[in-house]
């Protein structure tokens, strides 16, 4: 998922300290499917989604934040 706005980075000393505009998650799990559906619904209705991350993991030659929780506003 790509985000609008300025790039963000992880806390100092984490593996995802490089600025990014992307979150990655496993959309094959029940929670991942729910998140994906929520993001699509929010996007299609013009809502704002605030995403908070918990940790980082490496995928495809990059290190990305993983979603801890999110909420839809607006």
PDB file of N, CA, C and O in Angstrom:
ATOM      1  N   UNK A   1       0.852  -1.165   0.000  1.00  0.00           N
ATOM      2  CA  UNK A   1       0.000   0.000   0.000  1.00  0.00           C
ATOM      3  C   UNK A   1       0.895   1.225   0.000  1.00  0.00           C
ATOM      4  O   UNK A   1       1.795   1.350   0.818  1.00  0.00           O
ATOM      5  N   UNK A   2       0.681   2.127  -0.912  1.00  0.00           N
ATOM      6  CA  UNK A   2       1.423   3.383  -0.958  1.00  0.00           C
ATOM      7  C   UNK A   2       0.607   4.468  -0.258  1.00  0.00           C
ATOM      8  O   UNK A   2      -0.618   4.504  -0.368  1.00  0.00           O
ATOM      9  N   UNK A   3       1.277   5.326   0.464  1.00  0.00           N
ATOM     10  CA  UNK A   3       0.626   6.374   1.238  1.00  0.00           C
ATOM     11  C   UNK A   3       0.809   7.730   0.596  1.00  0.00           C
ATOM     12  O   UNK A   3       1.808   7.976  -0.079  1.00  0.00           O
ATOM     13  N   UNK A   4      -0.146   8.628   0.813  1.00  0.00           N
ATOM     14  CA  UNK A   4       0.003  10.022   0.434  1.00  0.00           C
ATOM     15  C   UNK A   4       0.807  10.721   1.515  1.00  0.00           C
ATOM     16  O   UNK A   4       0.822  10.295   2.658  1.00  0.00           O
ATOM     17  N   UNK A   5       1.462  11.813   1.164  1.00  0.00           N
ATOM     18  CA  UNK A   5       2.185  12.586   2.155  1.00  0.00           C
ATOM     19  C   UNK A   5       3.677  12.375   2.069  1.00  0.00           C
ATOM     20  O   UNK A   5       4.191  11.729   1.162  1.00  0.00           O
ATOM     21  N   UNK A   6       4.349  12.924   3.040  1.00  0.00           N
ATOM     22  CA  UNK A   6       5.813  12.857   3.064  1.00  0.00           C
ATOM     23  C   UNK A   6       6.280  11.467   3.482  1.00  0.00           C
ATOM     24  O   UNK A   6       5.599  10.788   4.249  1.00  0.00           O
ATOM     25  N   UNK A   7       7.442  11.031   2.983  1.00  0.00           N
ATOM     26  CA  UNK A   7       7.990   9.742   3.433  1.00  0.00           C
ATOM     27  C   UNK A   7       8.201   9.737   4.943  1.00  0.00           C
ATOM     28  O   UNK A   7       8.465  10.771   5.550  1.00  0.00           O
ATOM     29  N   UNK A   8       8.064   8.589   5.550  1.00  0.00           N
ATOM     30  CA  UNK A   8       8.291   8.449   6.982  1.00  0.00           C
ATOM     31  C   UNK A   8       9.356   7.380   7.178  1.00  0.00           C
ATOM     32  O   UNK A   8       9.686   6.639   6.263  1.00  0.00           O
ATOM     33  N   UNK A   9       9.882   7.297   8.368  1.00  0.00           N
ATOM     34  CA  UNK A   9      10.893   6.280   8.659  1.00  0.00           C
ATOM     35  C   UNK A   9      10.658   5.713  10.038  1.00  0.00           C
ATOM     36  O   UNK A   9       9.917   6.270  10.836  1.00  0.00           O
ATOM     37  N   UNK A  10      11.308   4.595  10.295  1.00  0.00           N
ATOM     38  CA  UNK A  10      11.188   3.944  11.591  1.00  0.00           C
ATOM     39  C   UNK A  10      12.039   4.641  12.637  1.00  0.00           C
ATOM     40  O   UNK A  10      12.823   5.530  12.331  1.00  0.00           O
ATOM     41  N   UNK A  11      11.883   4.243  13.871  1.00  0.00           N
ATOM     42  CA  UNK A  11      12.677   4.821  14.946  1.00  0.00           C
ATOM     43  C   UNK A  11      14.164   4.559  14.737  1.00  0.00           C
ATOM     44  O   UNK A  11      14.531   3.587  14.074  1.00  0.00           O
ATOM     45  N   UNK A  12      14.964   5.391  15.276  1.00  0.00           N
ATOM     46  CA  UNK A  12      16.409   5.224  15.182  1.00  0.00           C
ATOM     47  C   UNK A  12      16.818   3.854  15.698  1.00  0.00           C
ATOM     48  O   UNK A  12      16.325   3.393  16.724  1.00  0.00           O
ATOM     49  N   UNK A  13      17.679   3.171  14.961  1.00  0.00           N
ATOM     50  CA  UNK A  13      18.155   1.868  15.382  1.00  0.00           C
ATOM     51  C   UNK A  13      17.334   0.704  14.862  1.00  0.00           C
ATOM     52  O   UNK A  13      17.684  -0.441  15.087  1.00  0.00           O
ATOM     53  N   UNK A  14      16.223   0.974  14.162  1.00  0.00           N
ATOM     54  CA  UNK A  14      15.427  -0.120  13.600  1.00  0.00           C
ATOM     55  C   UNK A  14      15.911  -0.455  12.202  1.00  0.00           C
ATOM     56  O   UNK A  14      16.635   0.309  11.587  1.00  0.00           O
ATOM     57  N   UNK A  15      15.476  -1.590  11.694  1.00  0.00           N
ATOM     58  CA  UNK A  15      15.883  -2.000  10.356  1.00  0.00           C
ATOM     59  C   UNK A  15      15.128  -1.262   9.270  1.00  0.00           C
ATOM     60  O   UNK A  15      15.484  -1.345   8.117  1.00  0.00           O
ATOM     61  N   UNK A  16      14.069  -0.543   9.617  1.00  0.00           N
ATOM     62  CA  UNK A  16      13.310   0.183   8.593  1.00  0.00           C
ATOM     63  C   UNK A  16      13.467   1.688   8.761  1.00  0.00           C
ATOM     64  O   UNK A  16      12.520   2.434   8.612  1.00  0.00           O
ATOM     65  N   UNK A  17      14.667   2.127   9.045  1.00  0.00           N
ATOM     66  CA  UNK A  17      14.910   3.541   9.285  1.00  0.00           C
ATOM     67  C   UNK A  17      14.961   4.365   7.997  1.00  0.00           C
ATOM     68  O   UNK A  17      14.901   5.584   8.042  1.00  0.00           O
ATOM     69  N   UNK A  18      15.065   3.709   6.819  1.00  0.00           N
ATOM     70  CA  UNK A  18      15.096   4.454   5.563  1.00  0.00           C
ATOM     71  C   UNK A  18      13.704   5.002   5.253  1.00  0.00           C
ATOM     72  O   UNK A  18      12.703   4.311   5.461  1.00  0.00           O
ATOM     73  N   UNK A  19      13.594   6.234   4.761  1.00  0.00           N
ATOM     74  CA  UNK A  19      12.281   6.807   4.441  1.00  0.00           C
ATOM     75  C   UNK A  19      11.536   5.967   3.397  1.00  0.00           C
ATOM     76  O   UNK A  19      12.121   5.475   2.444  1.00  0.00           O
ATOM     77  N   UNK A  20      10.253   5.817   3.597  1.00  0.00           N
ATOM     78  CA  UNK A  20       9.418   5.041   2.681  1.00  0.00           C
ATOM     79  C   UNK A  20       8.016   5.627   2.629  1.00  0.00           C
ATOM     80  O   UNK A  20       7.639   6.429   3.479  1.00  0.00           O
ATOM     81  N   UNK A  21       7.246   5.244   1.640  1.00  0.00           N
ATOM     82  CA  UNK A  21       5.833   5.586   1.536  1.00  0.00           C
ATOM     83  C   UNK A  21       4.979   4.335   1.487  1.00  0.00           C
ATOM     84  O   UNK A  21       3.823   4.388   1.112  1.00  0.00           O
ATOM     85  N   UNK A  22       5.540   3.183   1.853  1.00  0.00           N
ATOM     86  CA  UNK A  22       4.828   1.918   1.709  1.00  0.00           C
ATOM     87  C   UNK A  22       4.719   1.138   3.003  1.00  0.00           C
ATOM     88  O   UNK A  22       5.632   1.166   3.817  1.00  0.00           O
ATOM     89  N   UNK A  23       3.578   0.458   3.154  1.00  0.00           N
ATOM     90  CA  UNK A  23       3.391  -0.568   4.166  1.00  0.00           C
ATOM     91  C   UNK A  23       3.213  -1.884   3.439  1.00  0.00           C
ATOM     92  O   UNK A  23       2.671  -1.930   2.342  1.00  0.00           O
ATOM     93  N   UNK A  24       3.618  -2.976   4.058  1.00  0.00           N
ATOM     94  CA  UNK A  24       3.401  -4.306   3.494  1.00  0.00           C
ATOM     95  C   UNK A  24       2.761  -5.181   4.563  1.00  0.00           C
ATOM     96  O   UNK A  24       3.046  -5.037   5.743  1.00  0.00           O
ATOM     97  N   UNK A  25       1.889  -6.100   4.148  1.00  0.00           N
ATOM     98  CA  UNK A  25       1.289  -7.049   5.075  1.00  0.00           C
ATOM     99  C   UNK A  25       0.843  -8.272   4.303  1.00  0.00           C
ATOM    100  O   UNK A  25       0.758  -8.261   3.081  1.00  0.00           O
ATOM    101  N   UNK A  26       0.539  -9.321   5.031  1.00  0.00           N
ATOM    102  CA  UNK A  26       0.099 -10.577   4.435  1.00  0.00           C
ATOM    103  C   UNK A  26      -1.406 -10.521   4.239  1.00  0.00           C
ATOM    104  O   UNK A  26      -2.170 -10.678   5.187  1.00  0.00           O
ATOM    105  N   UNK A  27      -1.844 -10.316   3.003  1.00  0.00           N
ATOM    106  CA  UNK A  27      -3.273 -10.194   2.709  1.00  0.00           C
ATOM    107  C   UNK A  27      -3.955 -11.547   2.549  1.00  0.00           C
ATOM    108  O   UNK A  27      -5.130 -11.605   2.206  1.00  0.00           O
ATOM    109  N   UNK A  28      -3.245 -12.647   2.811  1.00  0.00           N
ATOM    110  CA  UNK A  28      -3.863 -13.968   2.701  1.00  0.00           C
ATOM    111  C   UNK A  28      -4.469 -14.437   4.022  1.00  0.00           C
ATOM    112  O   UNK A  28      -5.207 -15.416   4.048  1.00  0.00           O
ATOM    113  N   UNK A  29      -4.181 -13.733   5.109  1.00  0.00           N
ATOM    114  CA  UNK A  29      -4.734 -14.100   6.413  1.00  0.00           C
ATOM    115  C   UNK A  29      -6.106 -13.440   6.591  1.00  0.00           C
ATOM    116  O   UNK A  29      -6.423 -12.456   5.901  1.00  0.00           O
ATOM    117  N   UNK A  30      -6.935 -13.919   7.511  1.00  0.00           N
ATOM    118  CA  UNK A  30      -8.225 -13.263   7.751  1.00  0.00           C
ATOM    119  C   UNK A  30      -8.059 -11.781   8.126  1.00  0.00           C
ATOM    120  O   UNK A  30      -8.789 -10.927   7.616  1.00  0.00           O
ATOM    121  N   UNK A  31      -7.112 -11.471   9.003  1.00  0.00           N
ATOM    122  CA  UNK A  31      -6.889 -10.070   9.388  1.00  0.00           C
ATOM    123  C   UNK A  31      -6.368  -9.257   8.202  1.00  0.00           C
ATOM    124  O   UNK A  31      -6.745  -8.097   8.018  1.00  0.00           O
ATOM    125  N   UNK A  32      -5.513  -9.853   7.398  1.00  0.00           N
ATOM    126  CA  UNK A  32      -4.980  -9.168   6.227  1.00  0.00           C
ATOM    127  C   UNK A  32      -6.052  -8.879   5.194  1.00  0.00           C
ATOM    128  O   UNK A  32      -6.076  -7.805   4.578  1.00  0.00           O
ATOM    129  N   UNK A  33      -6.977  -9.826   5.002  1.00  0.00           N
ATOM    130  CA  UNK A  33      -8.083  -9.624   4.075  1.00  0.00           C
ATOM    131  C   UNK A  33      -9.007  -8.511   4.569  1.00  0.00           C
ATOM    132  O   UNK A  33      -9.480  -7.680   3.786  1.00  0.00           O
ATOM    133  N   UNK A  34      -9.253  -8.483   5.874  1.00  0.00           N
ATOM    134  CA  UNK A  34     -10.085  -7.429   6.457  1.00  0.00           C
ATOM    135  C   UNK A  34      -9.434  -6.061   6.258  1.00  0.00           C
ATOM    136  O   UNK A  34     -10.102  -5.092   5.888  1.00  0.00           O
ATOM    137  N   UNK A  35      -8.135  -5.979   6.508  1.00  0.00           N
ATOM    138  CA  UNK A  35      -7.419  -4.716   6.321  1.00  0.00           C
ATOM    139  C   UNK A  35      -7.496  -4.277   4.858  1.00  0.00           C
ATOM    140  O   UNK A  35      -7.794  -3.113   4.562  1.00  0.00           O
ATOM    141  N   UNK A  36      -7.238  -5.192   3.936  1.00  0.00           N
ATOM    142  CA  UNK A  36      -7.274  -4.864   2.517  1.00  0.00           C
ATOM    143  C   UNK A  36      -8.655  -4.349   2.098  1.00  0.00           C
ATOM    144  O   UNK A  36      -8.767  -3.327   1.430  1.00  0.00           O
ATOM    145  N   UNK A  37      -9.709  -5.032   2.536  1.00  0.00           N
ATOM    146  CA  UNK A  37     -11.063  -4.584   2.228  1.00  0.00           C
ATOM    147  C   UNK A  37     -11.362  -3.220   2.823  1.00  0.00           C
ATOM    148  O   UNK A  37     -12.007  -2.379   2.182  1.00  0.00           O
ATOM    149  N   UNK A  38     -10.891  -2.984   4.031  1.00  0.00           N
ATOM    150  CA  UNK A  38     -11.101  -1.689   4.683  1.00  0.00           C
ATOM    151  C   UNK A  38     -10.387  -0.578   3.935  1.00  0.00           C
ATOM    152  O   UNK A  38     -10.935   0.513   3.751  1.00  0.00           O
ATOM    153  N   UNK A  39      -9.161  -0.839   3.492  1.00  0.00           N
ATOM    154  CA  UNK A  39      -8.404   0.164   2.738  1.00  0.00           C
ATOM    155  C   UNK A  39      -9.081   0.472   1.406  1.00  0.00           C
ATOM    156  O   UNK A  39      -9.178   1.631   0.996  1.00  0.00           O
ATOM    157  N   UNK A  40      -9.560  -0.564   0.708  1.00  0.00           N
ATOM    158  CA  UNK A  40     -10.244  -0.343  -0.564  1.00  0.00           C
ATOM    159  C   UNK A  40     -11.533   0.456  -0.371  1.00  0.00           C
ATOM    160  O   UNK A  40     -11.833   1.374  -1.146  1.00  0.00           O
ATOM    161  N   UNK A  41     -12.293   0.127   0.652  1.00  0.00           N
ATOM    162  CA  UNK A  41     -13.534   0.853   0.926  1.00  0.00           C
ATOM    163  C   UNK A  41     -13.248   2.312   1.273  1.00  0.00           C
ATOM    164  O   UNK A  41     -13.934   3.216   0.803  1.00  0.00           O
ATOM    165  N   UNK A  42     -12.228   2.542   2.097  1.00  0.00           N
ATOM    166  CA  UNK A  42     -11.867   3.909   2.470  1.00  0.00           C
ATOM    167  C   UNK A  42     -11.412   4.700   1.249  1.00  0.00           C
ATOM    168  O   UNK A  42     -11.817   5.847   1.051  1.00  0.00           O
ATOM    169  N   UNK A  43     -10.588   4.091   0.420  1.00  0.00           N
ATOM    170  CA  UNK A  43     -10.093   4.765  -0.777  1.00  0.00           C
ATOM    171  C   UNK A  43     -11.237   5.114  -1.724  1.00  0.00           C
ATOM    172  O   UNK A  43     -11.320   6.238  -2.216  1.00  0.00           O
ATOM    173  N   UNK A  44     -12.135   4.167  -1.954  1.00  0.00           N
ATOM    174  CA  UNK A  44     -13.224   4.386  -2.908  1.00  0.00           C
ATOM    175  C   UNK A  44     -14.230   5.419  -2.413  1.00  0.00           C
ATOM    176  O   UNK A  44     -14.937   6.023  -3.214  1.00  0.00           O
ATOM    177  N   UNK A  45     -14.303   5.644  -1.105  1.00  0.00           N
ATOM    178  CA  UNK A  45     -15.233   6.632  -0.566  1.00  0.00           C
ATOM    179  C   UNK A  45     -14.552   7.936  -0.156  1.00  0.00           C
ATOM    180  O   UNK A  45     -15.182   8.807   0.428  1.00  0.00           O
ATOM    181  N   UNK A  46     -13.266   8.062  -0.461  1.00  0.00           N
ATOM    182  CA  UNK A  46     -12.557   9.311  -0.175  1.00  0.00           C
ATOM    183  C   UNK A  46     -12.224   9.528   1.283  1.00  0.00           C
ATOM    184  O   UNK A  46     -11.978  10.656   1.700  1.00  0.00           O
ATOM    185  N   UNK A  47     -12.198   8.482   2.078  1.00  0.00           N
ATOM    186  CA  UNK A  47     -11.875   8.597   3.504  1.00  0.00           C
ATOM    187  C   UNK A  47     -10.368   8.614   3.720  1.00  0.00           C
ATOM    188  O   UNK A  47      -9.594   8.174   2.880  1.00  0.00           O
ATOM    189  N   UNK A  48      -9.967   9.091   4.868  1.00  0.00           N
ATOM    190  CA  UNK A  48      -8.561   9.122   5.263  1.00  0.00           C
ATOM    191  C   UNK A  48      -8.291   7.934   6.178  1.00  0.00           C
ATOM    192  O   UNK A  48      -9.075   7.652   7.084  1.00  0.00           O
ATOM    193  N   UNK A  49      -7.185   7.245   5.945  1.00  0.00           N
ATOM    194  CA  UNK A  49      -6.786   6.122   6.788  1.00  0.00           C
ATOM    195  C   UNK A  49      -5.491   6.499   7.504  1.00  0.00           C
ATOM    196  O   UNK A  49      -4.516   6.866   6.863  1.00  0.00           O
ATOM    197  N   UNK A  50      -5.499   6.427   8.812  1.00  0.00           N
ATOM    198  CA  UNK A  50      -4.282   6.632   9.607  1.00  0.00           C
ATOM    199  C   UNK A  50      -3.738   5.264   9.969  1.00  0.00           C
ATOM    200  O   UNK A  50      -4.463   4.434  10.527  1.00  0.00           O
ATOM    201  N   UNK A  51      -2.468   5.025   9.633  1.00  0.00           N
ATOM    202  CA  UNK A  51      -1.846   3.720   9.834  1.00  0.00           C
ATOM    203  C   UNK A  51      -0.702   3.869  10.832  1.00  0.00           C
ATOM    204  O   UNK A  51       0.093   4.798  10.737  1.00  0.00           O
ATOM    205  N   UNK A  52      -0.612   2.941  11.769  1.00  0.00           N
ATOM    206  CA  UNK A  52       0.448   2.925  12.767  1.00  0.00           C
ATOM    207  C   UNK A  52       1.188   1.606  12.637  1.00  0.00           C
ATOM    208  O   UNK A  52       0.567   0.555  12.521  1.00  0.00           O
ATOM    209  N   UNK A  53       2.507   1.650  12.637  1.00  0.00           N
ATOM    210  CA  UNK A  53       3.268   0.428  12.428  1.00  0.00           C
ATOM    211  C   UNK A  53       3.909  -0.063  13.713  1.00  0.00           C
ATOM    212  O   UNK A  53       4.078   0.686  14.664  1.00  0.00           O
ATOM    213  N   UNK A  54       4.265  -1.350  13.705  1.00  0.00           N
ATOM    214  CA  UNK A  54       4.810  -1.959  14.908  1.00  0.00           C
ATOM    215  C   UNK A  54       6.252  -2.387  14.756  1.00  0.00           C
ATOM    216  O   UNK A  54       7.046  -2.237  15.668  1.00  0.00           O
ATOM    217  N   UNK A  55       6.605  -2.949  13.631  1.00  0.00           N
ATOM    218  CA  UNK A  55       7.945  -3.475  13.425  1.00  0.00           C
ATOM    219  C   UNK A  55       8.258  -3.433  11.941  1.00  0.00           C
ATOM    220  O   UNK A  55       7.469  -2.919  11.158  1.00  0.00           O
ATOM    221  N   UNK A  56       9.380  -3.992  11.557  1.00  0.00           N
ATOM    222  CA  UNK A  56       9.805  -3.977  10.168  1.00  0.00           C
ATOM    223  C   UNK A  56      10.200  -5.382   9.724  1.00  0.00           C
ATOM    224  O   UNK A  56      10.563  -6.207  10.547  1.00  0.00           O
ATOM    225  N   UNK A  57      10.111  -5.626   8.432  1.00  0.00           N
ATOM    226  CA  UNK A  57      10.600  -6.899   7.911  1.00  0.00           C
ATOM    227  C   UNK A  57      11.137  -6.701   6.496  1.00  0.00           C
ATOM    228  O   UNK A  57      10.790  -5.736   5.812  1.00  0.00           O
ATOM    229  N   UNK A  58      11.973  -7.611   6.081  1.00  0.00           N
ATOM    230  CA  UNK A  58      12.618  -7.502   4.775  1.00  0.00           C
ATOM    231  C   UNK A  58      11.841  -8.296   3.736  1.00  0.00           C
ATOM    232  O   UNK A  58      11.417  -9.417   3.974  1.00  0.00           O
ATOM    233  N   UNK A  59      11.640  -7.677   2.577  1.00  0.00           N
ATOM    234  CA  UNK A  59      10.931  -8.317   1.477  1.00  0.00           C
ATOM    235  C   UNK A  59      11.408  -7.710   0.172  1.00  0.00           C
ATOM    236  O   UNK A  59      11.431  -6.489   0.028  1.00  0.00           O
ATOM    237  N   UNK A  60      11.790  -8.530  -0.766  1.00  0.00           N
ATOM    238  CA  UNK A  60      12.181  -8.086  -2.106  1.00  0.00           C
ATOM    239  C   UNK A  60      13.227  -6.982  -2.077  1.00  0.00           C
ATOM    240  O   UNK A  60      13.049  -5.908  -2.631  1.00  0.00           O
ATOM    241  N   UNK A  61      14.317  -7.213  -1.396  1.00  0.00           N
ATOM    242  CA  UNK A  61      15.442  -6.277  -1.330  1.00  0.00           C
ATOM    243  C   UNK A  61      15.095  -4.952  -0.667  1.00  0.00           C
ATOM    244  O   UNK A  61      15.717  -3.937  -0.929  1.00  0.00           O
ATOM    245  N   UNK A  62      14.097  -4.940   0.170  1.00  0.00           N
ATOM    246  CA  UNK A  62      13.747  -3.738   0.914  1.00  0.00           C
ATOM    247  C   UNK A  62      13.269  -4.116   2.293  1.00  0.00           C
ATOM    248  O   UNK A  62      12.918  -5.266   2.558  1.00  0.00           O
ATOM    249  N   UNK A  63      13.264  -3.149   3.202  1.00  0.00           N
ATOM    250  CA  UNK A  63      12.775  -3.360   4.562  1.00  0.00           C
ATOM    251  C   UNK A  63      11.589  -2.428   4.757  1.00  0.00           C
ATOM    252  O   UNK A  63      11.704  -1.215   4.590  1.00  0.00           O
ATOM    253  N   UNK A  64      10.435  -3.007   5.095  1.00  0.00           N
ATOM    254  CA  UNK A  64       9.199  -2.247   5.155  1.00  0.00           C
ATOM    255  C   UNK A  64       8.546  -2.339   6.524  1.00  0.00           C
ATOM    256  O   UNK A  64       8.626  -3.354   7.185  1.00  0.00           O
ATOM    257  N   UNK A  65       7.825  -1.263   6.929  1.00  0.00           N
ATOM    258  CA  UNK A  65       7.055  -1.316   8.168  1.00  0.00           C
ATOM    259  C   UNK A  65       5.882  -2.274   8.037  1.00  0.00           C
ATOM    260  O   UNK A  65       5.337  -2.462   6.948  1.00  0.00           O
ATOM    261  N   UNK A  66       5.474  -2.896   9.137  1.00  0.00           N
ATOM    262  CA  UNK A  66       4.284  -3.729   9.162  1.00  0.00           C
ATOM    263  C   UNK A  66       3.208  -3.024   9.991  1.00  0.00           C
ATOM    264  O   UNK A  66       3.508  -2.325  10.942  1.00  0.00           O
ATOM    265  N   UNK A  67       1.976  -3.245   9.624  1.00  0.00           N
ATOM    266  CA  UNK A  67       0.849  -2.536  10.248  1.00  0.00           C
ATOM    267  C   UNK A  67       0.579  -3.097  11.645  1.00  0.00           C
ATOM    268  O   UNK A  67       0.465  -4.297  11.831  1.00  0.00           O
ATOM    269  N   UNK A  68       0.478  -2.194  12.608  1.00  0.00           N
ATOM    270  CA  UNK A  68       0.053  -2.553  13.960  1.00  0.00           C
ATOM    271  C   UNK A  68      -1.451  -2.352  14.088  1.00  0.00           C
ATOM    272  O   UNK A  68      -2.173  -3.232  14.520  1.00  0.00           O
ATOM    273  N   UNK A  69      -1.910  -1.167  13.711  1.00  0.00           N
ATOM    274  CA  UNK A  69      -3.341  -0.906  13.661  1.00  0.00           C
ATOM    275  C   UNK A  69      -3.583   0.296  12.755  1.00  0.00           C
ATOM    276  O   UNK A  69      -2.657   0.998  12.354  1.00  0.00           O
ATOM    277  N   UNK A  70      -4.833   0.502  12.392  1.00  0.00           N
ATOM    278  CA  UNK A  70      -5.210   1.649  11.556  1.00  0.00           C
ATOM    279  C   UNK A  70      -6.622   2.078  11.920  1.00  0.00           C
ATOM    280  O   UNK A  70      -7.368   1.335  12.546  1.00  0.00           O
ATOM    281  N   UNK A  71      -6.970   3.300  11.541  1.00  0.00           N
ATOM    282  CA  UNK A  71      -8.363   3.719  11.678  1.00  0.00           C
ATOM    283  C   UNK A  71      -8.728   4.628  10.510  1.00  0.00           C
ATOM    284  O   UNK A  71      -7.891   5.305   9.929  1.00  0.00           O
ATOM    285  N   UNK A  72      -9.999   4.591  10.154  1.00  0.00           N
ATOM    286  CA  UNK A  72     -10.529   5.342   9.031  1.00  0.00           C
ATOM    287  C   UNK A  72     -11.272   6.559   9.578  1.00  0.00           C
ATOM    288  O   UNK A  72     -12.074   6.441  10.496  1.00  0.00           O
ATOM    289  N   UNK A  73     -11.001   7.736   9.009  1.00  0.00           N
ATOM    290  CA  UNK A  73     -11.651   8.984   9.447  1.00  0.00           C
ATOM    291  C   UNK A  73     -12.136   9.746   8.226  1.00  0.00           C
ATOM    292  O   UNK A  73     -11.788   9.447   7.096  1.00  0.00           O
ATOM    293  N   UNK A  74     -12.877  10.784   8.494  1.00  0.00           N
ATOM    294  CA  UNK A  74     -13.271  11.709   7.434  1.00  0.00           C
ATOM    295  C   UNK A  74     -14.515  11.310   6.760  1.00  0.00           C
ATOM    296  O   UNK A  74     -14.905  11.623   5.730  1.00  0.00           O
TER     297      UNK A  74
END
